[in-house]
Amino acid sequence: SDLMAQLPVMDLLGDVAQICRQAPTPTLISAYVRAARRFCQKSRWLVVSIPGQTAAGESRYTLGSDPYAEIFGVAGITMYESPTKFEALTESDSSTWDPTAAPGLPELYQYLPEAQVALHLTPDRAYNMTIAACVTPKRGANSIDASLATKWEYVLQHGALAYLLALPDVAWAN
């Protein structure tokens, strides 16, 4: 994965902790990560490039895992026949694919749950590919991608505060 450096959420909590002074640190961290996850899922802003290669006759591929990020979608897939000849695949519903189509250079893809993709046409040989995977910080994480924290800090702080201040019957919501 090409995620940038990770920043500890603890280092990002200053303003949130000032407003919710009585909130326990694990609750603050959880709220901040929750805000980051919601932002990533709605915006699809945090994308990583995953290089790979197809195998002849294989139409399904697992995208792997990352210790910090969870894949929840695909923004695009590019297939390379050579360094100068490439094709962007089109997202499509696999239920509409022709199962009798001859293998060849894939043209379509569908994201499948749990970080997998299906390709159509089924590859007839090995092709290099790059998958742009939409990611979010893992649930329970203690750190988030530095670019996310830097560029969207204000949004993440407000998301964490909105969640914390909406909790019923907590001392810090007064």
PDB file of C-alpha atoms in Angstrom:
ATOM      1  CA  SER A   1       0.000   0.000   0.000  1.00  0.00           C
ATOM      2  CA  ASP A   2       1.198   3.533  -0.549  1.00  0.00           C
ATOM      3  CA  LEU A   3      -0.417   5.117   2.468  1.00  0.00           C
ATOM      4  CA  MET A   4       1.657   7.989   3.765  1.00  0.00           C
ATOM      5  CA  ALA A   5       3.020   8.099   7.266  1.00  0.00           C
ATOM      6  CA  GLN A   6       0.595   7.569  10.098  1.00  0.00           C
ATOM      7  CA  LEU A   7      -0.075  10.162  12.793  1.00  0.00           C
ATOM      8  CA  PRO A   8      -1.117   9.087  16.282  1.00  0.00           C
ATOM      9  CA  VAL A   9      -4.686  10.239  16.921  1.00  0.00           C
ATOM     10  CA  MET A  10      -3.573  11.235  20.410  1.00  0.00           C
ATOM     11  CA  ASP A  11      -1.492  14.011  18.809  1.00  0.00           C
ATOM     12  CA  LEU A  12      -4.575  15.365  16.986  1.00  0.00           C
ATOM     13  CA  LEU A  13      -6.968  15.645  19.920  1.00  0.00           C
ATOM     14  CA  GLY A  14      -5.996  19.065  21.331  1.00  0.00           C
ATOM     15  CA  ASP A  15      -9.072  21.084  20.348  1.00  0.00           C
ATOM     16  CA  VAL A  16     -11.498  18.201  20.853  1.00  0.00           C
ATOM     17  CA  ALA A  17     -10.086  17.460  24.320  1.00  0.00           C
ATOM     18  CA  GLN A  18     -10.363  21.158  25.274  1.00  0.00           C
ATOM     19  CA  ILE A  19     -14.085  21.199  24.548  1.00  0.00           C
ATOM     20  CA  CYS A  20     -14.855  17.750  25.966  1.00  0.00           C
ATOM     21  CA  ARG A  21     -12.568  18.029  29.003  1.00  0.00           C
ATOM     22  CA  GLN A  22     -14.108  15.201  31.010  1.00  0.00           C
ATOM     23  CA  ALA A  23     -14.189  12.707  28.157  1.00  0.00           C
ATOM     24  CA  PRO A  24     -11.866   9.734  28.679  1.00  0.00           C
ATOM     25  CA  THR A  25      -8.954   9.566  26.244  1.00  0.00           C
ATOM     26  CA  PRO A  26     -10.097   6.251  24.664  1.00  0.00           C
ATOM     27  CA  THR A  27     -13.499   7.852  23.989  1.00  0.00           C
ATOM     28  CA  LEU A  28     -11.846  10.889  22.364  1.00  0.00           C
ATOM     29  CA  ILE A  29      -9.659   8.670  20.188  1.00  0.00           C
ATOM     30  CA  SER A  30     -12.628   6.519  19.202  1.00  0.00           C
ATOM     31  CA  ALA A  31     -14.687   9.598  18.270  1.00  0.00           C
ATOM     32  CA  TYR A  32     -11.862  11.003  16.118  1.00  0.00           C
ATOM     33  CA  VAL A  33     -11.306   7.711  14.284  1.00  0.00           C
ATOM     34  CA  ARG A  34     -15.082   7.383  13.834  1.00  0.00           C
ATOM     35  CA  ALA A  35     -15.144  10.851  12.246  1.00  0.00           C
ATOM     36  CA  ALA A  36     -12.230   9.920   9.957  1.00  0.00           C
ATOM     37  CA  ARG A  37     -13.954   6.689   8.909  1.00  0.00           C
ATOM     38  CA  ARG A  38     -17.234   8.477   8.145  1.00  0.00           C
ATOM     39  CA  PHE A  39     -15.436  11.181   6.156  1.00  0.00           C
ATOM     40  CA  CYS A  40     -13.510   8.615   4.098  1.00  0.00           C
ATOM     41  CA  GLN A  41     -16.597   6.524   3.397  1.00  0.00           C
ATOM     42  CA  LYS A  42     -18.649   9.517   2.270  1.00  0.00           C
ATOM     43  CA  SER A  43     -15.965  11.342   0.274  1.00  0.00           C
ATOM     44  CA  ARG A  44     -13.900   8.385  -1.030  1.00  0.00           C
ATOM     45  CA  TRP A  45     -10.995  10.854  -0.713  1.00  0.00           C
ATOM     46  CA  LEU A  46      -8.355   8.530   0.726  1.00  0.00           C
ATOM     47  CA  VAL A  47      -7.225   6.298  -2.139  1.00  0.00           C
ATOM     48  CA  VAL A  48      -4.214   4.003  -2.348  1.00  0.00           C
ATOM     49  CA  SER A  49      -2.731   2.414  -5.474  1.00  0.00           C
ATOM     50  CA  ILE A  50      -2.325  -1.335  -5.351  1.00  0.00           C
ATOM     51  CA  PRO A  51      -0.137  -2.765  -8.114  1.00  0.00           C
ATOM     52  CA  GLY A  52      -0.815  -6.307  -9.187  1.00  0.00           C
ATOM     53  CA  GLN A  53      -1.002  -8.784 -11.999  1.00  0.00           C
ATOM     54  CA  THR A  54      -3.777 -10.933 -13.375  1.00  0.00           C
ATOM     55  CA  ALA A  55      -3.474 -14.654 -13.967  1.00  0.00           C
ATOM     56  CA  ALA A  56      -4.853 -16.449 -17.004  1.00  0.00           C
ATOM     57  CA  GLY A  57      -8.276 -17.913 -16.235  1.00  0.00           C
ATOM     58  CA  GLU A  58      -8.678 -16.099 -12.893  1.00  0.00           C
ATOM     59  CA  SER A  59     -11.452 -13.504 -12.673  1.00  0.00           C
ATOM     60  CA  ARG A  60     -11.479 -12.794  -8.899  1.00  0.00           C
ATOM     61  CA  TYR A  61      -8.725 -11.098  -6.944  1.00  0.00           C
ATOM     62  CA  THR A  62      -8.194 -10.288  -3.282  1.00  0.00           C
ATOM     63  CA  LEU A  63      -6.732  -6.848  -2.655  1.00  0.00           C
ATOM     64  CA  GLY A  64      -4.849  -7.800   0.494  1.00  0.00           C
ATOM     65  CA  SER A  65      -4.824  -5.940   3.772  1.00  0.00           C
ATOM     66  CA  ASP A  66      -3.031  -3.082   5.454  1.00  0.00           C
ATOM     67  CA  PRO A  67      -2.301  -2.744   9.178  1.00  0.00           C
ATOM     68  CA  TYR A  68      -3.787   0.776   9.283  1.00  0.00           C
ATOM     69  CA  ALA A  69      -6.449   0.947   6.583  1.00  0.00           C
ATOM     70  CA  GLU A  70      -9.539  -0.976   5.549  1.00  0.00           C
ATOM     71  CA  ILE A  71     -10.532  -1.186   1.876  1.00  0.00           C
ATOM     72  CA  PHE A  72     -14.202  -0.416   1.278  1.00  0.00           C
ATOM     73  CA  GLY A  73     -14.368   0.255  -2.455  1.00  0.00           C
ATOM     74  CA  VAL A  74     -12.521   0.706  -5.734  1.00  0.00           C
ATOM     75  CA  ALA A  75     -12.196   4.054  -7.494  1.00  0.00           C
ATOM     76  CA  GLY A  76     -10.804   2.483 -10.668  1.00  0.00           C
ATOM     77  CA  ILE A  77      -8.662  -0.219 -12.252  1.00  0.00           C
ATOM     78  CA  THR A  78      -6.157   0.210 -15.063  1.00  0.00           C
ATOM     79  CA  MET A  79      -4.849  -2.745 -17.096  1.00  0.00           C
ATOM     80  CA  TYR A  80      -1.497  -2.574 -18.867  1.00  0.00           C
ATOM     81  CA  GLU A  81      -0.690  -4.617 -21.962  1.00  0.00           C
ATOM     82  CA  SER A  82       2.638  -2.776 -22.132  1.00  0.00           C
ATOM     83  CA  PRO A  83       4.102   0.332 -20.485  1.00  0.00           C
ATOM     84  CA  THR A  84       2.558   2.475 -23.234  1.00  0.00           C
ATOM     85  CA  LYS A  85      -0.658   0.545 -23.920  1.00  0.00           C
ATOM     86  CA  PHE A  86      -3.198   0.602 -21.112  1.00  0.00           C
ATOM     87  CA  GLU A  87      -6.945   0.619 -20.552  1.00  0.00           C
ATOM     88  CA  ALA A  88      -9.113   1.919 -17.729  1.00  0.00           C
ATOM     89  CA  LEU A  89     -11.754  -0.639 -16.816  1.00  0.00           C
ATOM     90  CA  THR A  90     -15.405   0.321 -16.397  1.00  0.00           C
ATOM     91  CA  GLU A  91     -17.262  -0.417 -13.177  1.00  0.00           C
ATOM     92  CA  SER A  92     -20.175  -2.734 -13.850  1.00  0.00           C
ATOM     93  CA  ASP A  93     -22.637  -5.111 -12.193  1.00  0.00           C
ATOM     94  CA  SER A  94     -21.328  -8.662 -12.629  1.00  0.00           C
ATOM     95  CA  SER A  95     -24.886 -10.039 -12.916  1.00  0.00           C
ATOM     96  CA  THR A  96     -25.037  -8.475 -16.393  1.00  0.00           C
ATOM     97  CA  TRP A  97     -21.795 -10.067 -17.628  1.00  0.00           C
ATOM     98  CA  ASP A  98     -21.882 -12.699 -20.374  1.00  0.00           C
ATOM     99  CA  PRO A  99     -20.536 -15.900 -18.785  1.00  0.00           C
ATOM    100  CA  THR A 100     -19.867 -17.392 -22.240  1.00  0.00           C
ATOM    101  CA  ALA A 101     -17.603 -14.529 -23.367  1.00  0.00           C
ATOM    102  CA  ALA A 102     -14.164 -15.630 -24.510  1.00  0.00           C
ATOM    103  CA  PRO A 103     -11.232 -14.696 -22.256  1.00  0.00           C
ATOM    104  CA  GLY A 104      -9.258 -11.603 -23.186  1.00  0.00           C
ATOM    105  CA  LEU A 105      -8.114  -8.248 -21.869  1.00  0.00           C
ATOM    106  CA  PRO A 106     -10.515  -7.370 -19.026  1.00  0.00           C
ATOM    107  CA  GLU A 107     -12.862  -4.465 -19.729  1.00  0.00           C
ATOM    108  CA  LEU A 108     -15.155  -4.424 -16.673  1.00  0.00           C
ATOM    109  CA  TYR A 109     -14.787  -4.763 -12.918  1.00  0.00           C
ATOM    110  CA  GLN A 110     -16.974  -5.016  -9.864  1.00  0.00           C
ATOM    111  CA  TYR A 111     -15.908  -4.433  -6.269  1.00  0.00           C
ATOM    112  CA  LEU A 112     -16.895  -7.349  -4.071  1.00  0.00           C
ATOM    113  CA  PRO A 113     -17.224  -7.273  -0.278  1.00  0.00           C
ATOM    114  CA  GLU A 114     -14.185  -7.791   1.891  1.00  0.00           C
ATOM    115  CA  ALA A 115     -11.620  -6.238  -0.448  1.00  0.00           C
ATOM    116  CA  GLN A 116     -12.058  -8.284  -3.590  1.00  0.00           C
ATOM    117  CA  VAL A 117     -12.671  -7.474  -7.244  1.00  0.00           C
ATOM    118  CA  ALA A 118     -14.093  -9.471 -10.130  1.00  0.00           C
ATOM    119  CA  LEU A 119     -12.923  -8.833 -13.697  1.00  0.00           C
ATOM    120  CA  HIS A 120     -14.676  -9.381 -17.019  1.00  0.00           C
ATOM    121  CA  LEU A 121     -13.488 -10.554 -19.501  1.00  0.00           C
ATOM    122  CA  THR A 122     -11.640 -13.278 -17.662  1.00  0.00           C
ATOM    123  CA  PRO A 123      -7.947 -12.594 -18.359  1.00  0.00           C
ATOM    124  CA  ASP A 124      -6.453 -14.746 -21.106  1.00  0.00           C
ATOM    125  CA  ARG A 125      -2.915 -14.148 -19.796  1.00  0.00           C
ATOM    126  CA  ALA A 126      -1.011 -12.124 -17.215  1.00  0.00           C
ATOM    127  CA  TYR A 127      -1.634  -8.379 -17.389  1.00  0.00           C
ATOM    128  CA  ASN A 128      -0.162  -5.785 -15.078  1.00  0.00           C
ATOM    129  CA  MET A 129      -2.799  -3.750 -13.309  1.00  0.00           C
ATOM    130  CA  THR A 130      -3.140  -0.940 -10.822  1.00  0.00           C
ATOM    131  CA  ILE A 131      -6.153  -0.793  -8.546  1.00  0.00           C
ATOM    132  CA  ALA A 132      -7.114   2.516  -6.939  1.00  0.00           C
ATOM    133  CA  ALA A 133      -8.638   1.314  -3.661  1.00  0.00           C
ATOM    134  CA  CYS A 134     -10.785   3.558  -1.451  1.00  0.00           C
ATOM    135  CA  VAL A 135      -9.687   3.126   2.156  1.00  0.00           C
ATOM    136  CA  THR A 136     -10.645   4.274   5.615  1.00  0.00           C
ATOM    137  CA  PRO A 137      -8.785   3.997   8.919  1.00  0.00           C
ATOM    138  CA  LYS A 138      -9.461   0.659  10.569  1.00  0.00           C
ATOM    139  CA  ARG A 139     -12.036   0.577  13.331  1.00  0.00           C
ATOM    140  CA  GLY A 140     -10.219   0.776  16.654  1.00  0.00           C
ATOM    141  CA  ALA A 141      -7.129   2.403  15.113  1.00  0.00           C
ATOM    142  CA  ASN A 142      -4.876   4.630  17.200  1.00  0.00           C
ATOM    143  CA  SER A 143      -3.398   6.422  14.181  1.00  0.00           C
ATOM    144  CA  ILE A 144      -4.616   7.776  10.856  1.00  0.00           C
ATOM    145  CA  ASP A 145      -3.046   8.650   7.518  1.00  0.00           C
ATOM    146  CA  ALA A 146      -1.025  11.859   7.814  1.00  0.00           C
ATOM    147  CA  SER A 147      -2.422  13.354   4.598  1.00  0.00           C
ATOM    148  CA  LEU A 148      -5.980  12.857   5.858  1.00  0.00           C
ATOM    149  CA  ALA A 149      -5.168  14.408   9.228  1.00  0.00           C
ATOM    150  CA  THR A 150      -3.350  17.362   7.656  1.00  0.00           C
ATOM    151  CA  LYS A 151      -5.762  18.232   4.871  1.00  0.00           C
ATOM    152  CA  TRP A 152      -9.046  17.508   6.666  1.00  0.00           C
ATOM    153  CA  GLU A 153      -8.220  18.190  10.334  1.00  0.00           C
ATOM    154  CA  TYR A 154     -11.029  20.754  10.751  1.00  0.00           C
ATOM    155  CA  VAL A 155     -13.640  18.380   9.301  1.00  0.00           C
ATOM    156  CA  LEU A 156     -12.434  15.488  11.461  1.00  0.00           C
ATOM    157  CA  GLN A 157     -12.453  17.618  14.627  1.00  0.00           C
ATOM    158  CA  HIS A 158     -16.003  18.756  13.934  1.00  0.00           C
ATOM    159  CA  GLY A 159     -17.122  15.202  13.201  1.00  0.00           C
ATOM    160  CA  ALA A 160     -15.617  13.968  16.463  1.00  0.00           C
ATOM    161  CA  LEU A 161     -17.152  16.843  18.423  1.00  0.00           C
ATOM    162  CA  ALA A 162     -20.577  16.351  16.865  1.00  0.00           C
ATOM    163  CA  TYR A 163     -20.519  12.717  17.926  1.00  0.00           C
ATOM    164  CA  LEU A 164     -19.195  13.399  21.443  1.00  0.00           C
ATOM    165  CA  LEU A 165     -21.615  16.240  22.147  1.00  0.00           C
ATOM    166  CA  ALA A 166     -24.591  14.211  20.908  1.00  0.00           C
ATOM    167  CA  LEU A 167     -23.977  11.379  23.379  1.00  0.00           C
ATOM    168  CA  PRO A 168     -26.735  11.320  25.995  1.00  0.00           C
ATOM    169  CA  ASP A 169     -26.037  11.806  29.711  1.00  0.00           C
ATOM    170  CA  VAL A 170     -22.297  12.481  29.594  1.00  0.00           C
ATOM    171  CA  ALA A 171     -20.567  15.078  31.767  1.00  0.00           C
ATOM    172  CA  TRP A 172     -18.671  16.754  28.925  1.00  0.00           C
ATOM    173  CA  ALA A 173     -21.807  17.479  26.843  1.00  0.00           C
ATOM    174  CA  ASN A 174     -22.823  20.312  29.205  1.00  0.00           C
TER     175      ASN A 174
END
